Amino acid sequence: MSVYRFPEGAALVFGGSGGLGGGVVRLLAQSGTNVAFTYHKNRDAAEENLKAIEDAGQQGHIGSVDLLDLPAVEAFASDVKGKFGRIHSVIFATGPFLHILPIMDAEPQVFYDTLDADVKGFYHVLKAVVPHLREGGGGSITALTTAAIPRYIATDGLSSIPKAGVQHLCTAIAREEGPNNIRANCVAVGLIAIGLSQEIDSPPGGILDQWTRQVALGRPGAPEELFDTVAFLASENAGYISGQSVPVDGGYSA
């Protein structure tokens, strides 16, 4: 029996085909809730995660959704509400490709596109799901951000600057929608042995070395250590936690 408690309905994960989002999708299903999720282009990975949901004895629903297209995001959220009756938890686990370079070396359009993907994309998610959470009597929103917000590391601006906007949107929702029994939290992701951190081409002395030297535990985090934190915050177990940014970074931000 799962240690995480969820009500009837479904969790909705935006970005459920990647390494981080896919792990969250699978754990949510194993925890006894139906799961709907979006993907960008990786249909094969999405289908594998959908099968994992069904193998866990739950119902799944997937869709390719451009988060910059507000009507498309709203339509997918409405489809999920119609299929499952209620959306009780929303997880934002998506983001653009991570460019590692000094912020003044970034091309302006790359900077604009990254801001759009994170801040505008998350804003569209909120516009689409908050009405459904209100209608269902409340629920949770959990956004994956970065441990580089409180402790900046050189060349990580294209990650930390947009994710800071995501974090403040969570703070706004926690404050403004708390009376509607809606919680909003962030998980500040550190160096995890999966996902974008494994795709960075970082030479000796580069960003990965800088991160590792500053992690108090001296090791990357295991993926399950991140997934467990996300599932906990999304669940009813965390019913009195809202407006927080929980670091999963091995003491990097301490």
PDB file of C-alpha atoms in Angstrom:
ATOM      1  CA  MET A   1       0.000   0.000   0.000  1.00  0.00           C
ATOM      2  CA  SER A   2       1.314   3.440  -0.939  1.00  0.00           C
ATOM      3  CA  VAL A   3       2.303   5.882   1.767  1.00  0.00           C
ATOM      4  CA  TYR A   4       0.915   8.755  -0.301  1.00  0.00           C
ATOM      5  CA  ARG A   5      -2.801   9.580  -0.120  1.00  0.00           C
ATOM      6  CA  PHE A   6      -4.747  10.929  -3.095  1.00  0.00           C
ATOM      7  CA  PRO A   7      -8.489  11.546  -3.486  1.00  0.00           C
ATOM      8  CA  GLU A   8     -10.641  10.349  -6.358  1.00  0.00           C
ATOM      9  CA  GLY A   9      -9.840  11.837  -9.761  1.00  0.00           C
ATOM     10  CA  ALA A  10      -6.484  12.234 -11.433  1.00  0.00           C
ATOM     11  CA  ALA A  11      -3.105  13.868 -11.188  1.00  0.00           C
ATOM     12  CA  LEU A  12      -2.090  15.950 -14.199  1.00  0.00           C
ATOM     13  CA  VAL A  13       1.608  16.127 -15.076  1.00  0.00           C
ATOM     14  CA  PHE A  14       2.863  18.623 -17.622  1.00  0.00           C
ATOM     15  CA  GLY A  15       6.009  17.100 -19.116  1.00  0.00           C
ATOM     16  CA  GLY A  16       5.489  13.420 -18.394  1.00  0.00           C
ATOM     17  CA  SER A  17       7.733  11.850 -21.030  1.00  0.00           C
ATOM     18  CA  GLY A  18      11.124  13.106 -19.848  1.00  0.00           C
ATOM     19  CA  GLY A  19      13.401  11.541 -17.258  1.00  0.00           C
ATOM     20  CA  LEU A  20      12.122  13.578 -14.323  1.00  0.00           C
ATOM     21  CA  GLY A  21       8.478  13.876 -15.334  1.00  0.00           C
ATOM     22  CA  GLY A  22       8.277  10.244 -16.383  1.00  0.00           C
ATOM     23  CA  GLY A  23       9.527   9.075 -13.002  1.00  0.00           C
ATOM     24  CA  VAL A  24       6.944  11.237 -11.269  1.00  0.00           C
ATOM     25  CA  VAL A  25       4.184   9.834 -13.508  1.00  0.00           C
ATOM     26  CA  ARG A  26       5.118   6.252 -12.623  1.00  0.00           C
ATOM     27  CA  LEU A  27       5.341   6.901  -8.886  1.00  0.00           C
ATOM     28  CA  LEU A  28       1.977   8.665  -8.864  1.00  0.00           C
ATOM     29  CA  ALA A  29       0.375   5.675 -10.565  1.00  0.00           C
ATOM     30  CA  GLN A  30       2.056   3.284  -8.130  1.00  0.00           C
ATOM     31  CA  SER A  31       0.657   5.464  -5.344  1.00  0.00           C
ATOM     32  CA  GLY A  32      -2.869   4.666  -6.428  1.00  0.00           C
ATOM     33  CA  THR A  33      -4.031   7.582  -8.535  1.00  0.00           C
ATOM     34  CA  ASN A  34      -4.996   7.940 -12.183  1.00  0.00           C
ATOM     35  CA  VAL A  35      -2.510  10.043 -14.125  1.00  0.00           C
ATOM     36  CA  ALA A  36      -2.816  12.234 -17.203  1.00  0.00           C
ATOM     37  CA  PHE A  37       0.251  13.824 -18.718  1.00  0.00           C
ATOM     38  CA  THR A  38       1.506  15.854 -21.644  1.00  0.00           C
ATOM     39  CA  TYR A  39       4.504  15.292 -23.848  1.00  0.00           C
ATOM     40  CA  HIS A  40       6.212  17.412 -26.484  1.00  0.00           C
ATOM     41  CA  LYS A  41       7.570  15.197 -29.280  1.00  0.00           C
ATOM     42  CA  ASN A  42       8.609  11.908 -27.674  1.00  0.00           C
ATOM     43  CA  ARG A  43       5.525   9.815 -28.359  1.00  0.00           C
ATOM     44  CA  ASP A  44       7.360   6.533 -27.765  1.00  0.00           C
ATOM     45  CA  ALA A  45       8.403   7.515 -24.232  1.00  0.00           C
ATOM     46  CA  ALA A  46       4.881   8.758 -23.577  1.00  0.00           C
ATOM     47  CA  GLU A  47       3.410   5.434 -24.652  1.00  0.00           C
ATOM     48  CA  GLU A  48       5.833   3.563 -22.380  1.00  0.00           C
ATOM     49  CA  ASN A  49       4.797   5.686 -19.405  1.00  0.00           C
ATOM     50  CA  LEU A  50       1.136   5.233 -20.276  1.00  0.00           C
ATOM     51  CA  LYS A  51       1.656   1.462 -20.190  1.00  0.00           C
ATOM     52  CA  ALA A  52       3.382   1.799 -16.816  1.00  0.00           C
ATOM     53  CA  ILE A  53       0.314   3.623 -15.467  1.00  0.00           C
ATOM     54  CA  GLU A  54      -1.951   0.836 -16.682  1.00  0.00           C
ATOM     55  CA  ASP A  55       0.399  -1.844 -15.348  1.00  0.00           C
ATOM     56  CA  ALA A  56       0.051  -0.180 -11.935  1.00  0.00           C
ATOM     57  CA  GLY A  57      -3.716  -0.709 -12.160  1.00  0.00           C
ATOM     58  CA  GLN A  58      -4.611   2.918 -12.882  1.00  0.00           C
ATOM     59  CA  GLN A  59      -6.066   4.792 -15.843  1.00  0.00           C
ATOM     60  CA  GLY A  60      -3.938   7.104 -17.939  1.00  0.00           C
ATOM     61  CA  HIS A  61      -4.454   9.787 -20.533  1.00  0.00           C
ATOM     62  CA  ILE A  62      -1.819  11.482 -22.711  1.00  0.00           C
ATOM     63  CA  GLY A  63      -1.645  14.361 -25.156  1.00  0.00           C
ATOM     64  CA  SER A  64       0.926  16.310 -27.132  1.00  0.00           C
ATOM     65  CA  VAL A  65       0.416  19.885 -25.956  1.00  0.00           C
ATOM     66  CA  ASP A  66       2.313  23.083 -26.740  1.00  0.00           C
ATOM     67  CA  LEU A  67       2.297  25.017 -23.456  1.00  0.00           C
ATOM     68  CA  LEU A  68       2.636  28.298 -25.346  1.00  0.00           C
ATOM     69  CA  ASP A  69      -0.791  27.614 -26.893  1.00  0.00           C
ATOM     70  CA  LEU A  70      -3.213  28.586 -24.110  1.00  0.00           C
ATOM     71  CA  PRO A  71      -6.368  27.213 -25.814  1.00  0.00           C
ATOM     72  CA  ALA A  72      -4.594  23.870 -26.310  1.00  0.00           C
ATOM     73  CA  VAL A  73      -3.558  23.732 -22.641  1.00  0.00           C
ATOM     74  CA  GLU A  74      -7.087  24.618 -21.553  1.00  0.00           C
ATOM     75  CA  ALA A  75      -8.585  21.996 -23.871  1.00  0.00           C
ATOM     76  CA  PHE A  76      -6.316  19.261 -22.496  1.00  0.00           C
ATOM     77  CA  ALA A  77      -7.128  20.176 -18.894  1.00  0.00           C
ATOM     78  CA  SER A  78     -10.841  20.095 -19.725  1.00  0.00           C
ATOM     79  CA  ASP A  79     -10.421  16.682 -21.367  1.00  0.00           C
ATOM     80  CA  VAL A  80      -8.750  15.351 -18.224  1.00  0.00           C
ATOM     81  CA  LYS A  81     -11.482  16.792 -16.014  1.00  0.00           C
ATOM     82  CA  GLY A  82     -14.135  15.233 -18.262  1.00  0.00           C
ATOM     83  CA  LYS A  83     -12.468  11.812 -18.290  1.00  0.00           C
ATOM     84  CA  PHE A  84     -11.695  11.518 -14.597  1.00  0.00           C
ATOM     85  CA  GLY A  85     -14.251  13.806 -12.975  1.00  0.00           C
ATOM     86  CA  ARG A  86     -11.700  15.789 -11.003  1.00  0.00           C
ATOM     87  CA  ILE A  87      -8.113  17.039 -11.206  1.00  0.00           C
ATOM     88  CA  HIS A  88      -6.656  16.883  -7.700  1.00  0.00           C
ATOM     89  CA  SER A  89      -2.929  17.437  -8.293  1.00  0.00           C
ATOM     90  CA  VAL A  90      -0.965  19.288 -10.958  1.00  0.00           C
ATOM     91  CA  ILE A  91       2.778  18.874 -11.499  1.00  0.00           C
ATOM     92  CA  PHE A  92       4.825  21.145 -13.777  1.00  0.00           C
ATOM     93  CA  ALA A  93       7.856  19.073 -14.776  1.00  0.00           C
ATOM     94  CA  THR A  94       8.769  20.504 -18.142  1.00  0.00           C
ATOM     95  CA  GLY A  95      11.225  23.055 -19.408  1.00  0.00           C
ATOM     96  CA  PRO A  96      13.364  24.053 -22.394  1.00  0.00           C
ATOM     97  CA  PHE A  97      16.767  22.646 -23.313  1.00  0.00           C
ATOM     98  CA  LEU A  98      19.333  23.871 -20.820  1.00  0.00           C
ATOM     99  CA  HIS A  99      21.918  26.186 -22.386  1.00  0.00           C
ATOM    100  CA  ILE A 100      24.992  26.602 -20.185  1.00  0.00           C
ATOM    101  CA  LEU A 101      26.784  29.871 -20.876  1.00  0.00           C
ATOM    102  CA  PRO A 102      27.312  33.342 -19.391  1.00  0.00           C
ATOM    103  CA  ILE A 103      24.043  35.228 -19.554  1.00  0.00           C
ATOM    104  CA  MET A 104      25.561  38.026 -21.666  1.00  0.00           C
ATOM    105  CA  ASP A 105      26.704  35.445 -24.211  1.00  0.00           C
ATOM    106  CA  ALA A 106      23.166  34.212 -24.801  1.00  0.00           C
ATOM    107  CA  GLU A 107      21.516  35.312 -28.003  1.00  0.00           C
ATOM    108  CA  PRO A 108      18.529  37.565 -27.165  1.00  0.00           C
ATOM    109  CA  GLN A 109      16.071  35.217 -28.892  1.00  0.00           C
ATOM    110  CA  VAL A 110      17.354  32.237 -26.876  1.00  0.00           C
ATOM    111  CA  PHE A 111      16.777  34.245 -23.700  1.00  0.00           C
ATOM    112  CA  TYR A 112      13.286  35.263 -24.818  1.00  0.00           C
ATOM    113  CA  ASP A 113      12.376  31.711 -25.851  1.00  0.00           C
ATOM    114  CA  THR A 114      13.567  30.294 -22.525  1.00  0.00           C
ATOM    115  CA  LEU A 115      11.532  32.834 -20.577  1.00  0.00           C
ATOM    116  CA  ASP A 116       8.490  31.984 -22.674  1.00  0.00           C
ATOM    117  CA  ALA A 117       8.850  28.233 -22.236  1.00  0.00           C
ATOM    118  CA  ASP A 118       9.142  28.454 -18.460  1.00  0.00           C
ATOM    119  CA  VAL A 119       7.246  31.523 -17.281  1.00  0.00           C
ATOM    120  CA  LYS A 120       4.611  31.872 -19.999  1.00  0.00           C
ATOM    121  CA  GLY A 121       4.206  28.075 -20.182  1.00  0.00           C
ATOM    122  CA  PHE A 122       3.623  27.794 -16.434  1.00  0.00           C
ATOM    123  CA  TYR A 123       1.279  30.785 -16.466  1.00  0.00           C
ATOM    124  CA  HIS A 124      -0.791  29.041 -19.150  1.00  0.00           C
ATOM    125  CA  VAL A 125      -0.869  25.893 -17.015  1.00  0.00           C
ATOM    126  CA  LEU A 126      -2.170  27.914 -14.074  1.00  0.00           C
ATOM    127  CA  LYS A 127      -4.822  29.629 -16.191  1.00  0.00           C
ATOM    128  CA  ALA A 128      -6.000  26.224 -17.397  1.00  0.00           C
ATOM    129  CA  VAL A 129      -5.991  24.237 -14.151  1.00  0.00           C
ATOM    130  CA  VAL A 130      -6.834  26.630 -11.317  1.00  0.00           C
ATOM    131  CA  PRO A 131     -10.535  26.870 -12.295  1.00  0.00           C
ATOM    132  CA  HIS A 132     -10.771  23.058 -12.256  1.00  0.00           C
ATOM    133  CA  LEU A 133      -9.049  22.869  -8.861  1.00  0.00           C
ATOM    134  CA  ARG A 134     -11.458  25.451  -7.471  1.00  0.00           C
ATOM    135  CA  GLU A 135     -14.427  23.530  -8.850  1.00  0.00           C
ATOM    136  CA  GLY A 136     -13.136  20.294  -7.303  1.00  0.00           C
ATOM    137  CA  GLY A 137     -12.795  21.802  -3.837  1.00  0.00           C
ATOM    138  CA  GLY A 138      -9.063  22.440  -3.984  1.00  0.00           C
ATOM    139  CA  GLY A 139      -5.904  20.533  -4.738  1.00  0.00           C
ATOM    140  CA  SER A 140      -2.188  20.934  -5.179  1.00  0.00           C
ATOM    141  CA  ILE A 141       0.211  22.474  -7.671  1.00  0.00           C
ATOM    142  CA  THR A 142       3.866  21.430  -7.606  1.00  0.00           C
ATOM    143  CA  ALA A 143       6.478  22.976  -9.907  1.00  0.00           C
ATOM    144  CA  LEU A 144       9.983  21.666 -10.498  1.00  0.00           C
ATOM    145  CA  THR A 145      12.422  24.580 -10.352  1.00  0.00           C
ATOM    146  CA  THR A 146      16.131  24.721  -9.498  1.00  0.00           C
ATOM    147  CA  ALA A 147      18.377  24.955  -6.455  1.00  0.00           C
ATOM    148  CA  ALA A 148      20.301  27.639  -8.382  1.00  0.00           C
ATOM    149  CA  ILE A 149      17.648  30.228  -7.521  1.00  0.00           C
ATOM    150  CA  PRO A 150      18.848  30.866  -3.940  1.00  0.00           C
ATOM    151  CA  ARG A 151      22.493  30.086  -4.747  1.00  0.00           C
ATOM    152  CA  TYR A 152      23.438  31.139  -8.237  1.00  0.00           C
ATOM    153  CA  ILE A 153      26.171  29.299 -10.061  1.00  0.00           C
ATOM    154  CA  ALA A 154      27.999  30.983 -12.949  1.00  0.00           C
ATOM    155  CA  THR A 155      26.662  30.178 -16.448  1.00  0.00           C
ATOM    156  CA  ASP A 156      23.337  28.813 -15.087  1.00  0.00           C
ATOM    157  CA  GLY A 157      21.288  31.952 -15.714  1.00  0.00           C
ATOM    158  CA  LEU A 158      19.124  30.525 -18.490  1.00  0.00           C
ATOM    159  CA  SER A 159      17.847  27.981 -15.984  1.00  0.00           C
ATOM    160  CA  SER A 160      17.671  29.931 -12.741  1.00  0.00           C
ATOM    161  CA  ILE A 161      16.299  33.249 -14.023  1.00  0.00           C
ATOM    162  CA  PRO A 162      13.146  31.846 -15.686  1.00  0.00           C
ATOM    163  CA  LYS A 163      12.616  29.307 -12.893  1.00  0.00           C
ATOM    164  CA  ALA A 164      12.650  32.185 -10.393  1.00  0.00           C
ATOM    165  CA  GLY A 165       9.589  33.500 -12.229  1.00  0.00           C
ATOM    166  CA  VAL A 166       7.953  30.085 -11.900  1.00  0.00           C
ATOM    167  CA  GLN A 167       8.678  30.091  -8.178  1.00  0.00           C
ATOM    168  CA  HIS A 168       7.083  33.510  -7.695  1.00  0.00           C
ATOM    169  CA  LEU A 169       4.007  32.413  -9.644  1.00  0.00           C
ATOM    170  CA  CYS A 170       3.712  29.532  -7.162  1.00  0.00           C
ATOM    171  CA  THR A 171       3.984  32.005  -4.289  1.00  0.00           C
ATOM    172  CA  ALA A 172       1.205  34.103  -5.821  1.00  0.00           C
ATOM    173  CA  ILE A 173      -1.081  31.092  -6.202  1.00  0.00           C
ATOM    174  CA  ALA A 174      -0.365  29.906  -2.653  1.00  0.00           C
ATOM    175  CA  ARG A 175      -1.342  33.313  -1.282  1.00  0.00           C
ATOM    176  CA  GLU A 176      -4.275  34.104  -3.548  1.00  0.00           C
ATOM    177  CA  GLU A 177      -5.841  30.650  -3.936  1.00  0.00           C
ATOM    178  CA  GLY A 178      -5.282  29.379  -0.405  1.00  0.00           C
ATOM    179  CA  PRO A 179      -8.863  30.325   0.549  1.00  0.00           C
ATOM    180  CA  ASN A 180      -9.978  27.948  -2.236  1.00  0.00           C
ATOM    181  CA  ASN A 181      -7.989  25.114  -0.598  1.00  0.00           C
ATOM    182  CA  ILE A 182      -5.378  25.191  -3.361  1.00  0.00           C
ATOM    183  CA  ARG A 183      -1.777  24.615  -2.332  1.00  0.00           C
ATOM    184  CA  ALA A 184       1.239  25.557  -4.455  1.00  0.00           C
ATOM    185  CA  ASN A 185       4.836  24.528  -3.840  1.00  0.00           C
ATOM    186  CA  CYS A 186       8.129  24.193  -5.686  1.00  0.00           C
ATOM    187  CA  VAL A 187      10.748  21.476  -5.639  1.00  0.00           C
ATOM    188  CA  ALA A 188      14.140  23.116  -6.151  1.00  0.00           C
ATOM    189  CA  VAL A 189      16.041  20.450  -8.070  1.00  0.00           C
ATOM    190  CA  GLY A 190      19.755  20.058  -7.544  1.00  0.00           C
ATOM    191  CA  LEU A 191      22.183  17.662  -9.188  1.00  0.00           C
ATOM    192  CA  ILE A 192      20.101  14.549  -9.911  1.00  0.00           C
ATOM    193  CA  ALA A 193      21.477  11.508 -11.735  1.00  0.00           C
ATOM    194  CA  ILE A 194      18.868  11.710 -14.484  1.00  0.00           C
ATOM    195  CA  GLY A 195      17.375  14.252 -16.877  1.00  0.00           C
ATOM    196  CA  LEU A 196      19.006  17.470 -18.039  1.00  0.00           C
ATOM    197  CA  SER A 197      22.000  17.214 -15.716  1.00  0.00           C
ATOM    198  CA  GLN A 198      23.057  14.078 -17.607  1.00  0.00           C
ATOM    199  CA  GLU A 199      22.841  15.821 -20.977  1.00  0.00           C
ATOM    200  CA  ILE A 200      25.079  18.782 -20.201  1.00  0.00           C
ATOM    201  CA  ASP A 201      28.417  18.818 -22.011  1.00  0.00           C
ATOM    202  CA  SER A 202      30.468  20.125 -19.098  1.00  0.00           C
ATOM    203  CA  PRO A 203      34.279  19.960 -19.291  1.00  0.00           C
ATOM    204  CA  PRO A 204      36.470  19.615 -16.170  1.00  0.00           C
ATOM    205  CA  GLY A 205      35.990  22.736 -14.114  1.00  0.00           C
ATOM    206  CA  GLY A 206      32.611  23.340 -15.721  1.00  0.00           C
ATOM    207  CA  ILE A 207      29.190  23.645 -14.188  1.00  0.00           C
ATOM    208  CA  LEU A 208      28.818  20.004 -13.140  1.00  0.00           C
ATOM    209  CA  ASP A 209      32.144  20.095 -11.310  1.00  0.00           C
ATOM    210  CA  GLN A 210      31.096  23.340  -9.633  1.00  0.00           C
ATOM    211  CA  TRP A 211      27.795  21.812  -8.554  1.00  0.00           C
ATOM    212  CA  THR A 212      29.377  18.611  -7.249  1.00  0.00           C
ATOM    213  CA  ARG A 213      32.046  20.423  -5.211  1.00  0.00           C
ATOM    214  CA  GLN A 214      29.353  22.429  -3.449  1.00  0.00           C
ATOM    215  CA  VAL A 215      26.976  19.549  -2.640  1.00  0.00           C
ATOM    216  CA  ALA A 216      27.308  18.830   1.073  1.00  0.00           C
ATOM    217  CA  LEU A 217      26.539  15.126   0.631  1.00  0.00           C
ATOM    218  CA  GLY A 218      29.208  14.867  -2.061  1.00  0.00           C
ATOM    219  CA  ARG A 219      27.109  12.946  -4.583  1.00  0.00           C
ATOM    220  CA  PRO A 220      24.329  13.415  -7.124  1.00  0.00           C
ATOM    221  CA  GLY A 221      20.845  12.695  -5.908  1.00  0.00           C
ATOM    222  CA  ALA A 222      19.141   9.440  -6.845  1.00  0.00           C
ATOM    223  CA  PRO A 223      16.089   9.979  -9.071  1.00  0.00           C
ATOM    224  CA  GLU A 224      13.823   8.331  -6.483  1.00  0.00           C
ATOM    225  CA  GLU A 225      14.850  10.912  -3.901  1.00  0.00           C
ATOM    226  CA  LEU A 226      13.401  13.600  -6.156  1.00  0.00           C
ATOM    227  CA  PHE A 227      10.296  11.648  -7.205  1.00  0.00           C
ATOM    228  CA  ASP A 228       9.369  10.929  -3.580  1.00  0.00           C
ATOM    229  CA  THR A 229       9.506  14.627  -2.684  1.00  0.00           C
ATOM    230  CA  VAL A 230       7.281  15.603  -5.624  1.00  0.00           C
ATOM    231  CA  ALA A 231       4.726  12.882  -4.849  1.00  0.00           C
ATOM    232  CA  PHE A 232       4.667  13.864  -1.183  1.00  0.00           C
ATOM    233  CA  LEU A 233       4.022  17.555  -1.900  1.00  0.00           C
ATOM    234  CA  ALA A 234       1.329  16.660  -4.438  1.00  0.00           C
ATOM    235  CA  SER A 235      -0.433  14.307  -2.026  1.00  0.00           C
ATOM    236  CA  GLU A 236      -2.812  14.879   0.867  1.00  0.00           C
ATOM    237  CA  ASN A 237       0.057  13.962   3.204  1.00  0.00           C
ATOM    238  CA  ALA A 238       1.363  17.496   2.636  1.00  0.00           C
ATOM    239  CA  GLY A 239      -2.022  19.106   3.221  1.00  0.00           C
ATOM    240  CA  TYR A 240      -0.667  21.937   5.413  1.00  0.00           C
ATOM    241  CA  ILE A 241       2.361  22.776   3.262  1.00  0.00           C
ATOM    242  CA  SER A 242       1.948  25.632   0.803  1.00  0.00           C
ATOM    243  CA  GLY A 243       3.984  28.485  -0.596  1.00  0.00           C
ATOM    244  CA  GLN A 244       7.273  26.646  -0.046  1.00  0.00           C
ATOM    245  CA  SER A 245      10.310  25.830  -2.140  1.00  0.00           C
ATOM    246  CA  VAL A 246      11.720  22.504  -0.985  1.00  0.00           C
ATOM    247  CA  PRO A 247      15.338  21.924  -2.042  1.00  0.00           C
ATOM    248  CA  VAL A 248      16.311  18.419  -3.159  1.00  0.00           C
ATOM    249  CA  ASP A 249      19.962  19.217  -3.644  1.00  0.00           C
ATOM    250  CA  GLY A 250      22.069  17.315  -1.098  1.00  0.00           C
ATOM    251  CA  GLY A 251      22.776  20.477   0.869  1.00  0.00           C
ATOM    252  CA  TYR A 252      23.948  22.547  -2.116  1.00  0.00           C
ATOM    253  CA  SER A 253      21.804  25.547  -1.142  1.00  0.00           C
ATOM    254  CA  ALA A 254      22.509  25.314   2.604  1.00  0.00           C
TER     255      ALA A 254
END
